[in-house]
Amino acid sequence: MLLWHIFWVYTRVALFSWGGGPASLALMQRETTTAFWLPPGGTAPVPWMSPEEFADAVAVGNALPGPVAPQVSACVGYKLAGVPGAVAAAAGTVVPTTLLMLIMVAYFFHVKDSPNIAAALKVVRPLVVGLLLWTAYDMAFSVFGAGKNGWGSALTIGWDKIIFVLAAFVLLTFTRTNPALIIFGGALIGGLLYR
């Protein structure tokens, strides 16, 4: 039953989020941190993941090659039900939308020059940017601990995190550095500085 529930949650995320994997992270985080389960030996339901655990899953997913959404969903599924849970989550993220995409690709090339489609895409594209900004804000909220301390204290206490955010932004904006190298370098620095 849990495997089916995992599959269905990620199918729902995949089918009701637009803009690709990164844009789906906002909905994925909301679903993941508000879904509850009873762990083996537990006495009370707990969230699938805390916001901090979800931020860690996104960091791991971004450190790996390939699309981030199936990787993050696999992390959540693995936490809940091991390898079968990871497979159910990744399948829920990929299979339904792949089938839908195969159908839509054939149709899209018949209507791609339609004024109605062009008009719709003019609004959808900036909405996807908004979803990505919300995802960044929501992750920053948990990474910096703003919920516990408020933004002022969180940014003062987490000044070192701000440096890493800015370094990653500058490297990605002004160089051709591979994002995986930035994550790997950050992991090495973290291992040296924060042991």
C-alpha positions as semicolon CSV with decimal commas, in nm:
position;residue;x (nm);y (nm);z (nm)
1;M;0,000;0,000;0,000
2;L;0,285;0,242;0,085
3;L;0,454;0,176;-0,251
4;W;0,133;0,256;-0,436
5;H;0,092;0,573;-0,230
6;I;0,451;0,680;-0,310
7;F;0,394;0,612;-0,680
8;W;0,067;0,807;-0,681
9;V;0,209;1,111;-0,497
10;Y;0,494;1,144;-0,747
11;T;0,264;1,079;-1,041
12;R;0,046;1,364;-0,915
13;V;0,352;1,590;-0,875
14;A;0,473;1,506;-1,225
15;L;0,134;1,556;-1,389
16;F;0,044;1,880;-1,210
17;S;0,372;2,070;-1,228
18;W;0,494;2,253;-1,534
19;G;0,842;2,355;-1,641
20;G;1,047;2,040;-1,598
21;G;1,222;1,884;-1,302
22;P;1,344;2,195;-1,119
23;A;1,005;2,361;-1,149
24;S;0,838;2,051;-1,002
25;L;1,051;2,073;-0,687
26;A;0,818;2,328;-0,528
27;L;0,516;2,098;-0,554
28;M;0,731;1,797;-0,469
29;Q;0,849;1,963;-0,149
30;R;0,498;2,059;-0,048
31;E;0,369;1,705;-0,106
32;T;0,667;1,540;0,061
33;T;0,670;1,750;0,376
34;T;0,293;1,732;0,428
35;A;0,244;1,359;0,358
36;F;0,251;1,140;0,669
37;W;0,337;0,776;0,727
38;L;0,382;0,541;1,021
39;P;0,743;0,417;1,025
40;P;0,811;0,058;1,132
41;G;0,793;0,041;1,510
42;G;0,655;0,395;1,525
43;T;0,357;0,494;1,733
44;A;0,260;0,819;1,560
45;P;0,259;0,930;1,196
46;V;0,550;1,149;1,089
47;P;0,608;1,355;0,772
48;W;0,776;1,172;0,485
49;M;1,059;1,424;0,511
50;S;1,134;1,742;0,698
51;P;1,212;2,055;0,491
52;E;1,579;2,013;0,589
53;E;1,586;1,652;0,469
54;F;1,421;1,759;0,144
55;A;1,687;2,030;0,096
56;D;1,952;1,759;0,147
57;A;1,782;1,537;-0,113
58;V;1,782;1,827;-0,362
59;A;2,152;1,888;-0,292
60;V;2,230;1,520;-0,353
61;G;2,012;1,515;-0,666
62;N;2,190;1,819;-0,806
63;A;2,528;1,659;-0,739
64;L;2,439;1,365;-0,964
65;P;2,415;1,368;-1,343
66;G;2,071;1,353;-1,499
67;P;1,734;1,508;-1,420
68;V;1,690;1,620;-1,061
69;A;1,320;1,536;-1,005
70;P;1,350;1,154;-1,030
71;Q;1,663;1,163;-0,814
72;V;1,497;1,365;-0,539
73;S;1,185;1,149;-0,549
74;A;1,403;0,836;-0,532
75;C;1,571;0,974;-0,216
76;V;1,232;1,020;-0,053
77;G;1,109;0,679;-0,168
78;Y;1,425;0,513;-0,039
79;K;1,381;0,671;0,304
80;L;1,026;0,539;0,322
81;A;1,059;0,189;0,175
82;G;1,416;0,117;0,067
83;V;1,493;0,024;-0,293
84;P;1,128;-0,063;-0,380
85;G;1,025;0,281;-0,251
86;A;1,295;0,451;-0,459
87;V;1,179;0,262;-0,769
88;A;0,812;0,347;-0,702
89;A;0,892;0,718;-0,654
90;A;1,116;0,744;-0,960
91;A;0,863;0,552;-1,171
92;G;0,584;0,783;-1,053
93;T;0,794;1,082;-1,150
94;V;0,894;0,953;-1,494
95;V;0,653;0,696;-1,642
96;P;0,321;0,888;-1,657
97;T;0,475;1,206;-1,795
98;T;0,685;1,014;-2,047
99;L;0,373;0,846;-2,182
100;L;0,189;1,179;-2,190
101;M;0,486;1,341;-2,362
102;L;0,493;1,077;-2,634
103;I;0,128;1,151;-2,709
104;M;0,171;1,528;-2,688
105;V;0,486;1,547;-2,902
106;A;0,302;1,407;-3,199
107;Y;0,015;1,650;-3,141
108;F;0,234;1,953;-3,058
109;F;0,405;1,960;-3,396
110;H;0,063;2,000;-3,555
111;V;-0,034;2,297;-3,334
112;K;0,300;2,458;-3,234
113;D;0,252;2,755;-3,467
114;S;-0,099;2,823;-3,339
115;P;-0,150;3,176;-3,202
116;N;-0,336;3,026;-2,904
117;I;-0,041;2,804;-2,809
118;A;0,205;3,094;-2,851
119;A;-0,018;3,314;-2,633
120;A;-0,044;3,049;-2,362
121;L;0,332;2,995;-2,355
122;K;0,391;3,370;-2,306
123;V;0,230;3,338;-1,962
124;V;0,348;2,988;-1,871
125;R;0,720;3,068;-1,918
126;P;0,734;3,349;-1,658
127;L;0,515;3,145;-1,424
128;V;0,783;2,874;-1,432
129;V;1,041;3,136;-1,330
130;G;0,813;3,228;-1,038
131;L;0,789;2,861;-0,936
132;L;1,169;2,832;-0,943
133;L;1,205;3,149;-0,732
134;W;0,953;3,015;-0,481
135;T;1,146;2,686;-0,464
136;A;1,470;2,875;-0,398
137;Y;1,300;3,086;-0,128
138;D;1,137;2,785;0,037
139;M;1,464;2,592;0,041
140;A;1,652;2,896;0,174
141;F;1,392;2,923;0,451
142;S;1,485;2,575;0,577
143;V;1,858;2,584;0,492
144;F;1,912;2,911;0,679
145;G;1,673;2,816;0,962
146;A;1,456;3,126;0,915
147;G;1,152;2,949;1,062
148;K;1,324;2,914;1,401
149;N;1,515;3,240;1,421
150;G;1,355;3,478;1,172
151;W;1,537;3,602;0,863
152;G;1,749;3,864;1,042
153;S;1,904;3,621;1,289
154;A;1,920;3,339;1,034
155;L;2,124;3,551;0,792
156;T;2,350;3,681;1,070
157;I;2,413;3,335;1,210
158;G;2,436;3,180;0,863
159;W;2,672;3,439;0,708
160;D;2,896;3,157;0,590
161;K;2,604;3,001;0,400
162;I;2,547;3,332;0,223
163;I;2,906;3,323;0,100
164;F;2,849;2,976;-0,045
165;V;2,523;3,085;-0,210
166;L;2,693;3,385;-0,369
167;A;2,997;3,180;-0,475
168;A;2,776;2,924;-0,650
169;F;2,571;3,198;-0,816
170;V;2,882;3,383;-0,940
171;L;3,047;3,064;-1,068
172;L;2,732;2,955;-1,253
173;T;2,662;3,302;-1,392
174;F;3,009;3,411;-1,500
175;T;3,193;3,086;-1,574
176;R;3,121;2,763;-1,752
177;T;3,183;2,558;-1,437
178;N;2,982;2,238;-1,426
179;P;2,726;2,249;-1,140
180;A;2,837;1,901;-1,029
181;L;3,190;2,036;-0,973
182;I;3,052;2,317;-0,759
183;I;2,857;2,069;-0,546
184;F;3,158;1,836;-0,520
185;G;3,386;2,126;-0,427
186;G;3,134;2,247;-0,171
187;A;3,115;1,899;-0,019
188;L;3,495;1,890;0,014
189;I;3,502;2,236;0,173
190;G;3,220;2,139;0,408
191;G;3,404;1,822;0,508
192;L;3,713;2,025;0,593
193;L;3,547;2,322;0,765
194;Y;3,254;2,173;0,955
195;R;3,371;1,836;1,087
